[in-house]
mmCIF file of C-alpha atoms and ligand atoms in Angstrom:
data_model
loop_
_atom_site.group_PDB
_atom_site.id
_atom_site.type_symbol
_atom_site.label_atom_id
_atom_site.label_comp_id
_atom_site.label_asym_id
_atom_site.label_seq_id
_atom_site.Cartn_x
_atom_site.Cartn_y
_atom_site.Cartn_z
ATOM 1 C CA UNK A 3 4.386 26.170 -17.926
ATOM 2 C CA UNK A 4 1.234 25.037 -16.483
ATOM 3 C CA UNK A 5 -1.783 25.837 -18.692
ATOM 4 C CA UNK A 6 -5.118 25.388 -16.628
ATOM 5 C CA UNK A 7 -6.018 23.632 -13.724
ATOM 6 C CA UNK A 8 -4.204 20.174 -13.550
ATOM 7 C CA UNK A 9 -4.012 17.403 -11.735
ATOM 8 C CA UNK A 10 -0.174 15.583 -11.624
ATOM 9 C CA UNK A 11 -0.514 11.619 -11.073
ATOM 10 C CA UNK A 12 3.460 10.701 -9.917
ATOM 11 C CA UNK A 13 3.150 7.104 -11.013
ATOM 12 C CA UNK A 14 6.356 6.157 -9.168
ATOM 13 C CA UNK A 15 4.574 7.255 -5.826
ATOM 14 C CA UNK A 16 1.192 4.795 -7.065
ATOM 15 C CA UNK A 17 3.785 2.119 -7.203
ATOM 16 C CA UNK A 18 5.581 3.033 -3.940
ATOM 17 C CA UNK A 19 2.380 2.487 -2.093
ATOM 18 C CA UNK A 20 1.383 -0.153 -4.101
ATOM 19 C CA UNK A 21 4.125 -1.957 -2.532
ATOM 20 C CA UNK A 22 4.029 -0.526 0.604
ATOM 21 C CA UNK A 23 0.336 -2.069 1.083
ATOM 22 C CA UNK A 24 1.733 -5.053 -0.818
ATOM 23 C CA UNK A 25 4.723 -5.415 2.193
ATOM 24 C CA UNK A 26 1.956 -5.838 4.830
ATOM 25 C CA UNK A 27 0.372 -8.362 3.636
ATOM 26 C CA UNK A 28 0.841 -12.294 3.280
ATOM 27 C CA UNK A 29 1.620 -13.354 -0.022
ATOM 28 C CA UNK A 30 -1.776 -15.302 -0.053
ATOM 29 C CA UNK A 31 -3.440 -12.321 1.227
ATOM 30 C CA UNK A 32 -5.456 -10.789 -2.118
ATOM 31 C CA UNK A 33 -4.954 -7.036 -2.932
ATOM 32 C CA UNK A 34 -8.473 -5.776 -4.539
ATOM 33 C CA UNK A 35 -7.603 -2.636 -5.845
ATOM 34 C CA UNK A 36 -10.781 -0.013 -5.426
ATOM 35 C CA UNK A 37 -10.962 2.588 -8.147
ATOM 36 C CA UNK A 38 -14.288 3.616 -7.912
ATOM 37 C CA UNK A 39 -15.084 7.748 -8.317
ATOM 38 C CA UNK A 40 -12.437 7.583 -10.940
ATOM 39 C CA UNK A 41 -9.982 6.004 -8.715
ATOM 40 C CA UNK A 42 -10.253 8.747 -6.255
ATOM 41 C CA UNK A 43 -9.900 11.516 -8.963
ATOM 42 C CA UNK A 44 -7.229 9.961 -10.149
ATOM 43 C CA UNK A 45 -9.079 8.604 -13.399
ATOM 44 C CA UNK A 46 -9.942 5.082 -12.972
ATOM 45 C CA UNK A 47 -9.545 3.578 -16.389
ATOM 46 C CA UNK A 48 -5.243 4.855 -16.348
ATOM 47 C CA UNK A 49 -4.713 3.851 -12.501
ATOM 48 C CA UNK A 50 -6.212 0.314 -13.299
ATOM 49 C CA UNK A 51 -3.507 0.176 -16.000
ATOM 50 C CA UNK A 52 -0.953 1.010 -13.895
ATOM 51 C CA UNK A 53 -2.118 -1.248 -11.033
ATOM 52 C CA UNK A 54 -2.688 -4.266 -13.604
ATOM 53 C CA UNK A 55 1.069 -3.638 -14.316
ATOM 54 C CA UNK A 56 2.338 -3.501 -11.077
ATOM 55 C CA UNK A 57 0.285 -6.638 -10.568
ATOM 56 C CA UNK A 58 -3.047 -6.004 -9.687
ATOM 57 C CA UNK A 59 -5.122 -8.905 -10.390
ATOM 58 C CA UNK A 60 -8.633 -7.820 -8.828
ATOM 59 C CA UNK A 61 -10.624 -4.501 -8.887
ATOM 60 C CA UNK A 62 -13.685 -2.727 -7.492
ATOM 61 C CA UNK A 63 -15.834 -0.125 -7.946
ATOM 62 C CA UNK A 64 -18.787 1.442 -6.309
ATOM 63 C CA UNK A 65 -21.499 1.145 -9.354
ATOM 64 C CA UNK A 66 -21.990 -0.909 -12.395
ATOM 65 C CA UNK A 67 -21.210 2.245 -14.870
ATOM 66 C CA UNK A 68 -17.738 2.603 -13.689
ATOM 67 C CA UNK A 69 -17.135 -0.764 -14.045
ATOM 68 C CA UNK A 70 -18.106 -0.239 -17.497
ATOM 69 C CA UNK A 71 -15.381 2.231 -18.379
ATOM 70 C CA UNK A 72 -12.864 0.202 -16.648
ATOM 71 C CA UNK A 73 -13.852 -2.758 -19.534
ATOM 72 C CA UNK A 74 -13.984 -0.482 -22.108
ATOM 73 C CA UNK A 75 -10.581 0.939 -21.043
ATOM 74 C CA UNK A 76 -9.640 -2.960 -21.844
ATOM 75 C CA UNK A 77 -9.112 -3.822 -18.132
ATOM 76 C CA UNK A 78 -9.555 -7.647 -18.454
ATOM 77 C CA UNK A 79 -8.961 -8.401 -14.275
ATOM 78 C CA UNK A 80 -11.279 -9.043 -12.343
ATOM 79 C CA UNK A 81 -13.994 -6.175 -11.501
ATOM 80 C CA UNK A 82 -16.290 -6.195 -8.536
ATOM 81 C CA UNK A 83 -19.412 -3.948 -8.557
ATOM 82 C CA UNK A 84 -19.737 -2.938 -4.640
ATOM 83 C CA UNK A 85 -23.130 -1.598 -5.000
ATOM 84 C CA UNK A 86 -24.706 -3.045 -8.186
ATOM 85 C CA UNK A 87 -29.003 -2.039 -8.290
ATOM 86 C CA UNK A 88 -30.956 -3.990 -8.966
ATOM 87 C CA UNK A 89 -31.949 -2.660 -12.561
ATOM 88 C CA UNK A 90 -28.242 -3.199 -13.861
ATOM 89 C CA UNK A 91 -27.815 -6.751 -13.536
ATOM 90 C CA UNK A 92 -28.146 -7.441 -16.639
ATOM 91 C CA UNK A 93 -25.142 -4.801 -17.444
ATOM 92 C CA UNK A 94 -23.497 -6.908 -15.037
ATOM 93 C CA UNK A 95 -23.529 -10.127 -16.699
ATOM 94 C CA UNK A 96 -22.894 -8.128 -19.939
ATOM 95 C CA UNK A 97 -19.806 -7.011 -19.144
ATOM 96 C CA UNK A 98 -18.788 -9.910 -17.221
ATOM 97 C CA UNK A 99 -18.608 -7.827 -13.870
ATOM 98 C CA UNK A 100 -18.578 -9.671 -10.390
ATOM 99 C CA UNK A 101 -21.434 -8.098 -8.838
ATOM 100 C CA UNK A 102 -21.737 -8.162 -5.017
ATOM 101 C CA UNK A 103 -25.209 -9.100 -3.623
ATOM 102 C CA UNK A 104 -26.593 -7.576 -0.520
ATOM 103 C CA UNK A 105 -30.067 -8.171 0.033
ATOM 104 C CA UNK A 106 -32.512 -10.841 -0.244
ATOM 105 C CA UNK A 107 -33.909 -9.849 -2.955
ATOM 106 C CA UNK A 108 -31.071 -8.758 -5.132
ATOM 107 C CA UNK A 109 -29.674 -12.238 -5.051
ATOM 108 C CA UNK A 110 -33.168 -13.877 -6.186
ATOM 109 C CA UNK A 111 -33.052 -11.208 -9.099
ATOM 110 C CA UNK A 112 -29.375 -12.538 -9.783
ATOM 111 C CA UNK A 113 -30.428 -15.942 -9.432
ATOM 112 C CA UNK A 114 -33.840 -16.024 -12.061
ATOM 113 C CA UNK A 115 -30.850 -13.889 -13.992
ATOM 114 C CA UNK A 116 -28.593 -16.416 -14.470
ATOM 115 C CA UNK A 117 -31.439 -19.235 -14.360
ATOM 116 C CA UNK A 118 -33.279 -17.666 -17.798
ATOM 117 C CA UNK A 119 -29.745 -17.391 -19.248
ATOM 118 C CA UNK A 120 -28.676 -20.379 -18.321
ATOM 119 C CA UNK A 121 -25.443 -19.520 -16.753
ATOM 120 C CA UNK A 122 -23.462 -21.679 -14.338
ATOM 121 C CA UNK A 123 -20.769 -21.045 -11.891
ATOM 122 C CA UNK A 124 -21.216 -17.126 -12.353
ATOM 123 C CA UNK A 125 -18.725 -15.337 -10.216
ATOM 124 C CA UNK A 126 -20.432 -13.277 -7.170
ATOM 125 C CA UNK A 127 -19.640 -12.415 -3.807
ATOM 126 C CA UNK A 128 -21.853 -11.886 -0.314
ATOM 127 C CA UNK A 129 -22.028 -8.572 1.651
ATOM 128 C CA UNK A 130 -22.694 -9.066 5.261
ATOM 129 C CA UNK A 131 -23.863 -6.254 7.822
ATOM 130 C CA UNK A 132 -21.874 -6.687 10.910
ATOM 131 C CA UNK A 133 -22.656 -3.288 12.690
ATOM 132 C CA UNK A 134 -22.128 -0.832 9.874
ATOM 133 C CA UNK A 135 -25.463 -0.679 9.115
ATOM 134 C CA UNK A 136 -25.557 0.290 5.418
ATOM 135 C CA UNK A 137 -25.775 -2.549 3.791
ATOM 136 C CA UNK A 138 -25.196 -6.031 3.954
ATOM 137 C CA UNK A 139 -27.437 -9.414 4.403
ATOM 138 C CA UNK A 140 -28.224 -9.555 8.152
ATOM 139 C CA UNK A 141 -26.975 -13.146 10.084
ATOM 140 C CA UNK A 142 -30.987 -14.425 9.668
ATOM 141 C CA UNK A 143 -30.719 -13.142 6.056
ATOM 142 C CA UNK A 144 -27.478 -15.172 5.225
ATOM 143 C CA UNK A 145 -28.810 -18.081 7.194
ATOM 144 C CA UNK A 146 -31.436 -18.185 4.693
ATOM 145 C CA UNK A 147 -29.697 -17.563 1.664
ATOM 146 C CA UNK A 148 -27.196 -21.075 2.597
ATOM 147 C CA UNK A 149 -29.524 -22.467 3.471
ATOM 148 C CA UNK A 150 -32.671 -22.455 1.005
ATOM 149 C CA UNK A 151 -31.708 -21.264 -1.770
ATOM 150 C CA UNK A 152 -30.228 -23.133 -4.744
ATOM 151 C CA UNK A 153 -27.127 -21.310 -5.673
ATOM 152 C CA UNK A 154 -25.467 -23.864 -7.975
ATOM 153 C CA UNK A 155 -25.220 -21.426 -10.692
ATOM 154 C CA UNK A 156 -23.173 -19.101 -8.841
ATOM 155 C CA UNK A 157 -19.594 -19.634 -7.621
ATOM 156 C CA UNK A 158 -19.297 -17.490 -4.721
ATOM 157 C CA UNK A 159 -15.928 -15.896 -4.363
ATOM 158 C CA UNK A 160 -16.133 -14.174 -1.650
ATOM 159 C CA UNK A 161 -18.340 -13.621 1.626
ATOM 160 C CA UNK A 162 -17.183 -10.388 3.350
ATOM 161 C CA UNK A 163 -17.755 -6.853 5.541
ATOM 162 C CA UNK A 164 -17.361 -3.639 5.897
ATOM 163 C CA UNK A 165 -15.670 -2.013 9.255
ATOM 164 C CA UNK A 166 -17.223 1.098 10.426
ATOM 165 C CA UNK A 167 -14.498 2.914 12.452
ATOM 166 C CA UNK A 168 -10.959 0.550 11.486
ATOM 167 C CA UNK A 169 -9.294 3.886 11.468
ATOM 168 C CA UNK A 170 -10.089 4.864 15.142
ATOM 169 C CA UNK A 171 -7.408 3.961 17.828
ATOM 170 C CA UNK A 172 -6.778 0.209 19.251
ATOM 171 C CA UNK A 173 -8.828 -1.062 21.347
ATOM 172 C CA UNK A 174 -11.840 -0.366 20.043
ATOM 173 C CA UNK A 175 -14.963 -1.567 21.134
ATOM 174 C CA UNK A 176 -17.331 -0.910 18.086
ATOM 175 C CA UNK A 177 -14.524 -2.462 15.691
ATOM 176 C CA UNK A 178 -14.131 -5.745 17.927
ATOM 177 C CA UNK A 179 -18.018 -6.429 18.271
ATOM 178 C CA UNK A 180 -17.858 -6.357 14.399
ATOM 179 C CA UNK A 181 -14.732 -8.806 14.172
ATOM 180 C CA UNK A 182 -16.236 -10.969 16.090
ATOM 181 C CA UNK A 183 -19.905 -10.532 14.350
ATOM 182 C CA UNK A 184 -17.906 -11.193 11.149
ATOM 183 C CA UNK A 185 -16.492 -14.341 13.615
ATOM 184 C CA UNK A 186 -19.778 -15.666 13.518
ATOM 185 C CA UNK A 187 -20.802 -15.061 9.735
ATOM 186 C CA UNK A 188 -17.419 -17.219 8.689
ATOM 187 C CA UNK A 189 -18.441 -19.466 11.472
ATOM 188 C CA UNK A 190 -22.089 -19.725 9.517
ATOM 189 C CA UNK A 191 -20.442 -20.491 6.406
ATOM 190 C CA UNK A 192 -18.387 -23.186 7.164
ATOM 191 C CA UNK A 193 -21.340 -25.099 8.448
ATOM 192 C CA UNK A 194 -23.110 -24.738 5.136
ATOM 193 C CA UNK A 195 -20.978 -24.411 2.287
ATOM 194 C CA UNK A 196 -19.110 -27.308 1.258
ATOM 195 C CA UNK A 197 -16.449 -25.159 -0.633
ATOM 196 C CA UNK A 198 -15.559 -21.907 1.670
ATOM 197 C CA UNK A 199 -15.298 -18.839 -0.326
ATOM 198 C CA UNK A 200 -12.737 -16.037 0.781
ATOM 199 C CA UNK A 201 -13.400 -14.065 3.697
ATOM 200 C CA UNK A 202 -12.403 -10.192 3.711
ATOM 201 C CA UNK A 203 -12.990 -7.111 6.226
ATOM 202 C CA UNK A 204 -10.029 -4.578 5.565
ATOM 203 C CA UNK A 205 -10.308 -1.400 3.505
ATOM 204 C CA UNK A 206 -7.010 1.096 3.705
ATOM 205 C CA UNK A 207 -6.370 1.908 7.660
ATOM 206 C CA UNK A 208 -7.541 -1.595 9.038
ATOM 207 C CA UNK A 209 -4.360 -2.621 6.594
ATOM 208 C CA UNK A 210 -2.704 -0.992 9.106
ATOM 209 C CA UNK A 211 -4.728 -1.026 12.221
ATOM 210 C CA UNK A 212 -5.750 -4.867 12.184
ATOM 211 C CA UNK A 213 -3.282 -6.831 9.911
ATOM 212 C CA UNK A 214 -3.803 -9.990 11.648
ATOM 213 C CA UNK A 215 -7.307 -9.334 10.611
ATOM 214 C CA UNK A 216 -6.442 -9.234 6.677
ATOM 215 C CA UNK A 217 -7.763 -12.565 6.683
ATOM 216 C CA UNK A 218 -7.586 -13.765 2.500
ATOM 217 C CA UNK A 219 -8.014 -9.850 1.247
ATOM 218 C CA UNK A 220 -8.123 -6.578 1.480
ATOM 219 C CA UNK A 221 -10.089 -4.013 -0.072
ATOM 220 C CA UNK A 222 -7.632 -1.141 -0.281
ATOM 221 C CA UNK A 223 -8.560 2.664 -1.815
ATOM 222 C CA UNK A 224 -7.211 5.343 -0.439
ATOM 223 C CA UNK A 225 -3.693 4.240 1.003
ATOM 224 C CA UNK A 226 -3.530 3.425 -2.928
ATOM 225 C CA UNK A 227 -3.590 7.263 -3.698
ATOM 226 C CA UNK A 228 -1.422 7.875 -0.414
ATOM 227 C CA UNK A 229 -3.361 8.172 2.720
ATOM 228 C CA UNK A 230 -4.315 6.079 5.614
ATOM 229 C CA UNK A 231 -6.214 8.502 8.085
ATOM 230 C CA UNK A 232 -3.329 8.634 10.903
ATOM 231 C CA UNK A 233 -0.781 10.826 10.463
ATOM 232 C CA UNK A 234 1.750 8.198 11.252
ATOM 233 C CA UNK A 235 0.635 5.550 8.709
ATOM 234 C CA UNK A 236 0.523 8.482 6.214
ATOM 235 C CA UNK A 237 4.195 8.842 6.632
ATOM 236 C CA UNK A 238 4.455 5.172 4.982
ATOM 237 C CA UNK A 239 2.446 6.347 1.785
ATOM 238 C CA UNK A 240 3.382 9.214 -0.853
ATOM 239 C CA UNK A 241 0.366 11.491 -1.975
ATOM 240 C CA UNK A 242 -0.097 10.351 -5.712
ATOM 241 C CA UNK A 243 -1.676 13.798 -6.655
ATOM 242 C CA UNK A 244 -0.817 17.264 -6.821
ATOM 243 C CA UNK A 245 -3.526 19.662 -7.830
ATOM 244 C CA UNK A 246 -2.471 23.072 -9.198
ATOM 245 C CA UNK A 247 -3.533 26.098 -11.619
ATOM 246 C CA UNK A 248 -1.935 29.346 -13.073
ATOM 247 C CA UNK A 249 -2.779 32.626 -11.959
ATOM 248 C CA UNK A 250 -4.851 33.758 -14.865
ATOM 249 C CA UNK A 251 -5.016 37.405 -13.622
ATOM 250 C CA UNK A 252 -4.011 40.056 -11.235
ATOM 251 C CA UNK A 253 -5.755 43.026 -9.870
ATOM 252 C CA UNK A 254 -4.323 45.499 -7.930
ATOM 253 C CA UNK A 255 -7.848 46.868 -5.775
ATOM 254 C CA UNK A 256 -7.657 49.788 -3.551
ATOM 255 C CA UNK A 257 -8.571 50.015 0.123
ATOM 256 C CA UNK A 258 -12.512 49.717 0.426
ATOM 257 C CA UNK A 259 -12.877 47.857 -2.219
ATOM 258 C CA UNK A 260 -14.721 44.573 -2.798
ATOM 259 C CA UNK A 261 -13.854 41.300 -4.535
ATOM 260 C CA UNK A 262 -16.006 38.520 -5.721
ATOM 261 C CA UNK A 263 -19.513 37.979 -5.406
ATOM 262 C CA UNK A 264 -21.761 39.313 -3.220
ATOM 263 C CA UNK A 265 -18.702 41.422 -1.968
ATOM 264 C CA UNK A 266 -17.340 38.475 -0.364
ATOM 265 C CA UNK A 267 -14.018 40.326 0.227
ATOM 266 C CA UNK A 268 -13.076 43.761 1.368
ATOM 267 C CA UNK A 269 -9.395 44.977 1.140
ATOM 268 C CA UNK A 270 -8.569 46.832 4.271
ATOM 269 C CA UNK A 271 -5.267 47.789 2.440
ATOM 270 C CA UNK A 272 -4.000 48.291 -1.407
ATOM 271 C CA UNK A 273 -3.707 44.612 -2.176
ATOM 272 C CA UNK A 274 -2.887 42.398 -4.984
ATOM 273 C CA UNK A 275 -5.211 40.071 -5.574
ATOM 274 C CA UNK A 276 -4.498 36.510 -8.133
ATOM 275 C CA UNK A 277 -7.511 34.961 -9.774
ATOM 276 C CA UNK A 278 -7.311 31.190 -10.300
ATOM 277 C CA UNK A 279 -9.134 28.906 -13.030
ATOM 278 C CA UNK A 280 -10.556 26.267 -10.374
ATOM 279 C CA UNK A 281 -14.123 26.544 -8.590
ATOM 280 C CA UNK A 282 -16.777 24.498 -7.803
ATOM 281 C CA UNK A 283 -17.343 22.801 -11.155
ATOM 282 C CA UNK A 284 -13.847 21.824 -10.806
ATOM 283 C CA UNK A 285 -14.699 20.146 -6.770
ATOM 284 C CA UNK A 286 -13.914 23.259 -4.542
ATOM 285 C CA UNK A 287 -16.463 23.426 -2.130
ATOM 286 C CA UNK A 288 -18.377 26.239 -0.572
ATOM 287 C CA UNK A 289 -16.745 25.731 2.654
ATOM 288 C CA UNK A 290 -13.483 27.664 1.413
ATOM 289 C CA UNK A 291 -12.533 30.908 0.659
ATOM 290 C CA UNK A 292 -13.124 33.595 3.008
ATOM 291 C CA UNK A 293 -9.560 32.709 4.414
ATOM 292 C CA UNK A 294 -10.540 29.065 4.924
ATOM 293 C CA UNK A 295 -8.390 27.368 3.086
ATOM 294 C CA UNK A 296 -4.712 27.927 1.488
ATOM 295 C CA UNK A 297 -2.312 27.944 -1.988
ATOM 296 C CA UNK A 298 1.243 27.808 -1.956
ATOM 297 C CA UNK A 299 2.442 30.443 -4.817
ATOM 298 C CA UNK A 300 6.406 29.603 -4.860
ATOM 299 C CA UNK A 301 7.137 28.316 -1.586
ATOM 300 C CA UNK A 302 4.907 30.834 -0.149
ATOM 301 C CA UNK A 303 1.174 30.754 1.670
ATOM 302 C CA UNK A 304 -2.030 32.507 -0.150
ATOM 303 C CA UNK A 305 -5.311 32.574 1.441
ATOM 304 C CA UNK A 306 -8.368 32.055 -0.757
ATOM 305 C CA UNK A 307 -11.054 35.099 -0.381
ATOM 306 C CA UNK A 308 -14.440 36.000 -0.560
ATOM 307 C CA UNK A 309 -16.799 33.900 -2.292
ATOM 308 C CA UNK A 310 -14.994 30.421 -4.456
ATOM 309 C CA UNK A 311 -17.430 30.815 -7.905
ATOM 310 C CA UNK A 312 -18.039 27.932 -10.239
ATOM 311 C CA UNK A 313 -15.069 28.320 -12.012
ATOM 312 C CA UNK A 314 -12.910 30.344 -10.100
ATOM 313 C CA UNK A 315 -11.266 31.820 -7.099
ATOM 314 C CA UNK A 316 -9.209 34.697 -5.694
ATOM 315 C CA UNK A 317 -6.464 34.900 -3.477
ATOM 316 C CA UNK A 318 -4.721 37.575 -1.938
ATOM 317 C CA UNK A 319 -1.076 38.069 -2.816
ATOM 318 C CA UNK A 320 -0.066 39.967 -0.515
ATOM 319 C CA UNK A 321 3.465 41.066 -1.470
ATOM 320 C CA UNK A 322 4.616 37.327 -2.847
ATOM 321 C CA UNK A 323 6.616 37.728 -5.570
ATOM 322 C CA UNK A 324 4.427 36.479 -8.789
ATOM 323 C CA UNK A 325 3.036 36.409 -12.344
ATOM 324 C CA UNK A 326 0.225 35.965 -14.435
ATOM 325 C CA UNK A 327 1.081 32.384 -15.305
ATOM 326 C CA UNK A 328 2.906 31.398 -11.678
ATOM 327 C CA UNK A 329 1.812 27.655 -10.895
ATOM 328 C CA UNK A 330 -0.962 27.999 -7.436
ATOM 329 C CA UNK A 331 -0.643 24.602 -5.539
ATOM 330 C CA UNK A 332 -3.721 23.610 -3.585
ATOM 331 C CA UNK A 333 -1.999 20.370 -2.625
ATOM 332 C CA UNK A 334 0.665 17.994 -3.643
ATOM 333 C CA UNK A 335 3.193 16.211 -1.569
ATOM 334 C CA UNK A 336 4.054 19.053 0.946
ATOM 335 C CA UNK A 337 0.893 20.167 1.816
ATOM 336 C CA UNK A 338 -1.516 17.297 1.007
ATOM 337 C CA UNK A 339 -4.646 16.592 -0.067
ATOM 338 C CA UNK A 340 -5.502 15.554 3.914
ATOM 339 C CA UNK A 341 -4.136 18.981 4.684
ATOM 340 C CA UNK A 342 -6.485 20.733 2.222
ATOM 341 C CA UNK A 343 -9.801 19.008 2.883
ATOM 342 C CA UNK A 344 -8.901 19.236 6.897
ATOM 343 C CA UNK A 345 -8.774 23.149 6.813
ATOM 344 C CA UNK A 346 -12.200 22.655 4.828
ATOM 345 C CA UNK A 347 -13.261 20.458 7.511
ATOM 346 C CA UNK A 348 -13.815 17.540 5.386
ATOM 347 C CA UNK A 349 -11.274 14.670 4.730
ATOM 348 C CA UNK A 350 -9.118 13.618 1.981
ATOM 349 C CA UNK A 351 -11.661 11.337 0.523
ATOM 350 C CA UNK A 352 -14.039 14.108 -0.573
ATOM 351 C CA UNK A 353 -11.582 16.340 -1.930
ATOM 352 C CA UNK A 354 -10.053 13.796 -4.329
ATOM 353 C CA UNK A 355 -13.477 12.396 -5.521
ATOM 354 C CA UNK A 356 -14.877 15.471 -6.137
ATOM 355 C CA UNK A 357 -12.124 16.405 -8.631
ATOM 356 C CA UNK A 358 -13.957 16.897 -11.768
ATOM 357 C CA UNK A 359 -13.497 15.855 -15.051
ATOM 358 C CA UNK A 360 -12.700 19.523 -16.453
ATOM 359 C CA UNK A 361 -9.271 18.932 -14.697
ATOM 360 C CA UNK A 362 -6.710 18.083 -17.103
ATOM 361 C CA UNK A 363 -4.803 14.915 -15.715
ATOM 362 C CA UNK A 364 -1.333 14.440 -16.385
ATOM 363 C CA UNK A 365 0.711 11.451 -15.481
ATOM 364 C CA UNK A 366 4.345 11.196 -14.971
HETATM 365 C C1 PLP B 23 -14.637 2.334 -0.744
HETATM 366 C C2 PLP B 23 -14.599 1.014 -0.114
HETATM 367 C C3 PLP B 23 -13.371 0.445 0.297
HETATM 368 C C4 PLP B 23 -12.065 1.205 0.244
HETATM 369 O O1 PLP B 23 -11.949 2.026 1.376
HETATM 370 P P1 PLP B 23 -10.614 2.863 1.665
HETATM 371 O O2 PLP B 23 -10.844 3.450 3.004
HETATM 372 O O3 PLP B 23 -10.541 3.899 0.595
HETATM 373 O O4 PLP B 23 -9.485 1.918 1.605
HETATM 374 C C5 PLP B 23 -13.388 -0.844 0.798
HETATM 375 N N1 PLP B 23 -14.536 -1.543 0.895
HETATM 376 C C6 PLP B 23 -15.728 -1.019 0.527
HETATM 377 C C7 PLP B 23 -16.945 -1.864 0.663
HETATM 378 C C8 PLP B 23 -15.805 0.271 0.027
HETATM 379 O O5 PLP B 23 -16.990 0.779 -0.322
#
């Protein structure tokens, strides 16, 4: 029986899209592996174990401090820091993390980094802004960096960018004027670098919107955990998580009366009403609850009312047949995670990193 609000990892359905991504691409074609915000809720340290085994040989995260965990969770693959600031470089080289660089003047902090420690060949890799505009060395900026700057003590792995739209439907203008921006930035780097790094541009749906674009690797998150952001590619990918809680009470309210704060619900009828041990803390947003948003309570659809609170939220039972104790699914395989954060009018992406630690996780 289900305790409190869990969240179910199906490791077989990790591996099945592990492959599935793995089946699209060349065999020279790298796999980085993102499991930054805990791997998508997921719990980054235990998914990076599984993907190690499945054969996973590079990582990323967003920030230095999740890299961090990831090391101290023994993950001894490669780990790329997305977004490193500039005040954790030093946690960078620390921890032996591959830190990407992309401004000016984060890569002449790097640089007088590994200069004063007197480190050579240190692994990095180049972030360029073709179109995106978040960040990313503009072309003048990378012109500069090959071209006056001494980087002998850095081995760069990897020159790459970021598309802005890869999910939206073929053709699309936006995404081509940034394939062939990225044209130019490869073009750039063959003229000045004697030994050509890798070049990458793919997260999750430009696997499957632009695999002749997959170039020597993608960057792949969320297919990982079993979405792709069409409805047909999702098909190809099994939601990894299901996220459920007990009914932990049940009030039977008369007509007239209220439920939840601010008397966010009024019963225009006897009801039954179920009260569930997931709220905000927990990642449920404001956005639900009166009716927005769904359980499934044995087969059968609950609305969430009134007000979610921090910890908790109510749903009415309406004449399903249940118990203090009956398992509440807010998504799993059925009715996924997409399918959730849609009626919330948000995507699947801020549902699953929002998950908070106070979830229990349990893998199987
Ligand atoms: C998060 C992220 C990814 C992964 O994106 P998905 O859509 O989850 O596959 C890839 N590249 C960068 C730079 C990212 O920040």
């Amino acid at each position: 029986m289900i305790q409190e609000a869990q969240l179910t990892i199906d490791l077989n359905s990790l591996a099945h899209n592990y492959t599935c991504l793995r089946s699209k691409l060349k065999e020279d074609t790298a796999l980085i592996a993102v499991v930054k915000a805990n791997a998508y809720g997921a719990d980054g340290a235990r998914i990076a174990q599984e993907l190690a085994k499945l054969g996973t040989k590079h990582f990323a995260v967003a920030y230095t401090a999740e890299a961090v965990v990831l090391r101290e969770a023994n993950i001894k693959e490669d780990i790329m820091v997305f977004y490193p600031q500039l005040g954790q470089l030093e946690r960078i080289i620390e921890y032996q993390l591959e830190p990407v660089l992309y401004t000016l003047e984060i890569i002449k902090a790097f640089l007088l980094l590994l200069k004063q420690k007197n480190l050579k060949d240190y692994p990095v890799h180049i972030k360029c802004n073709t179109g995106l505009n978040r960040i990313g060395l503009s072309q003048e900026d990378l012109i500069f960096f090959l071209k006056e700057m001494d980087t002998t003590s850095m081995n760069i792995k990897s020159i790459y960018s970021h598309l802005g739209a890869s999910e939206n439907p073929k053709p699309c203008l936006f995404t081509q004027q940034q394939i062939n921006a990225f044209e130019i930035v490869k073009q750039t780097v063959k003229e000045y670098c004697p030994i050509l790094p890798k070049f990458h541009l793919l997260n999750s749906s430009g696997v499957f919107n632009y695999p002749e674009h997959q170039l020597d690797a993608v960057r792949v998150g969320i297919a990982l955990y079993g979405f792709a952001n069409q409805a047909e590619w999702d098909l190809e990918l099994r939601p990894i998580a299901k996220l459920s809680a007990p009914i932990c009470q049940i009030h039977r309210v008369k007509k007239g009366e209220n439920v939840g704060y601010n008397q966010g619900w009024k019963a225009t009828q006897d009801s039954r009403i179920g009260i569930i041990p997931i709220g905000h803390a927990d990642g449920i947003g404001r956005q639900y609850g009166h009716g927005v948003g769904n359980v499934q309570i044995v087969g059968q659809t609950a609305p969430i009312i009134g007000n979610v609170c921090m910890d908790m939220l109510m749903i009415d039972l309406g004449s399903i047949r249940c118990d203090v104790g009956t398992e509440v699914i807010l998504f799993d395989k059925n009715t996924t995670a997409a399918d959730f954060a849609a009626t919330g009018n948000t995507i699947s992406y801020e549902i699953l990193a929002g998950l908070n630690y106070r979830i229990q996780r349990v893998y199987q």
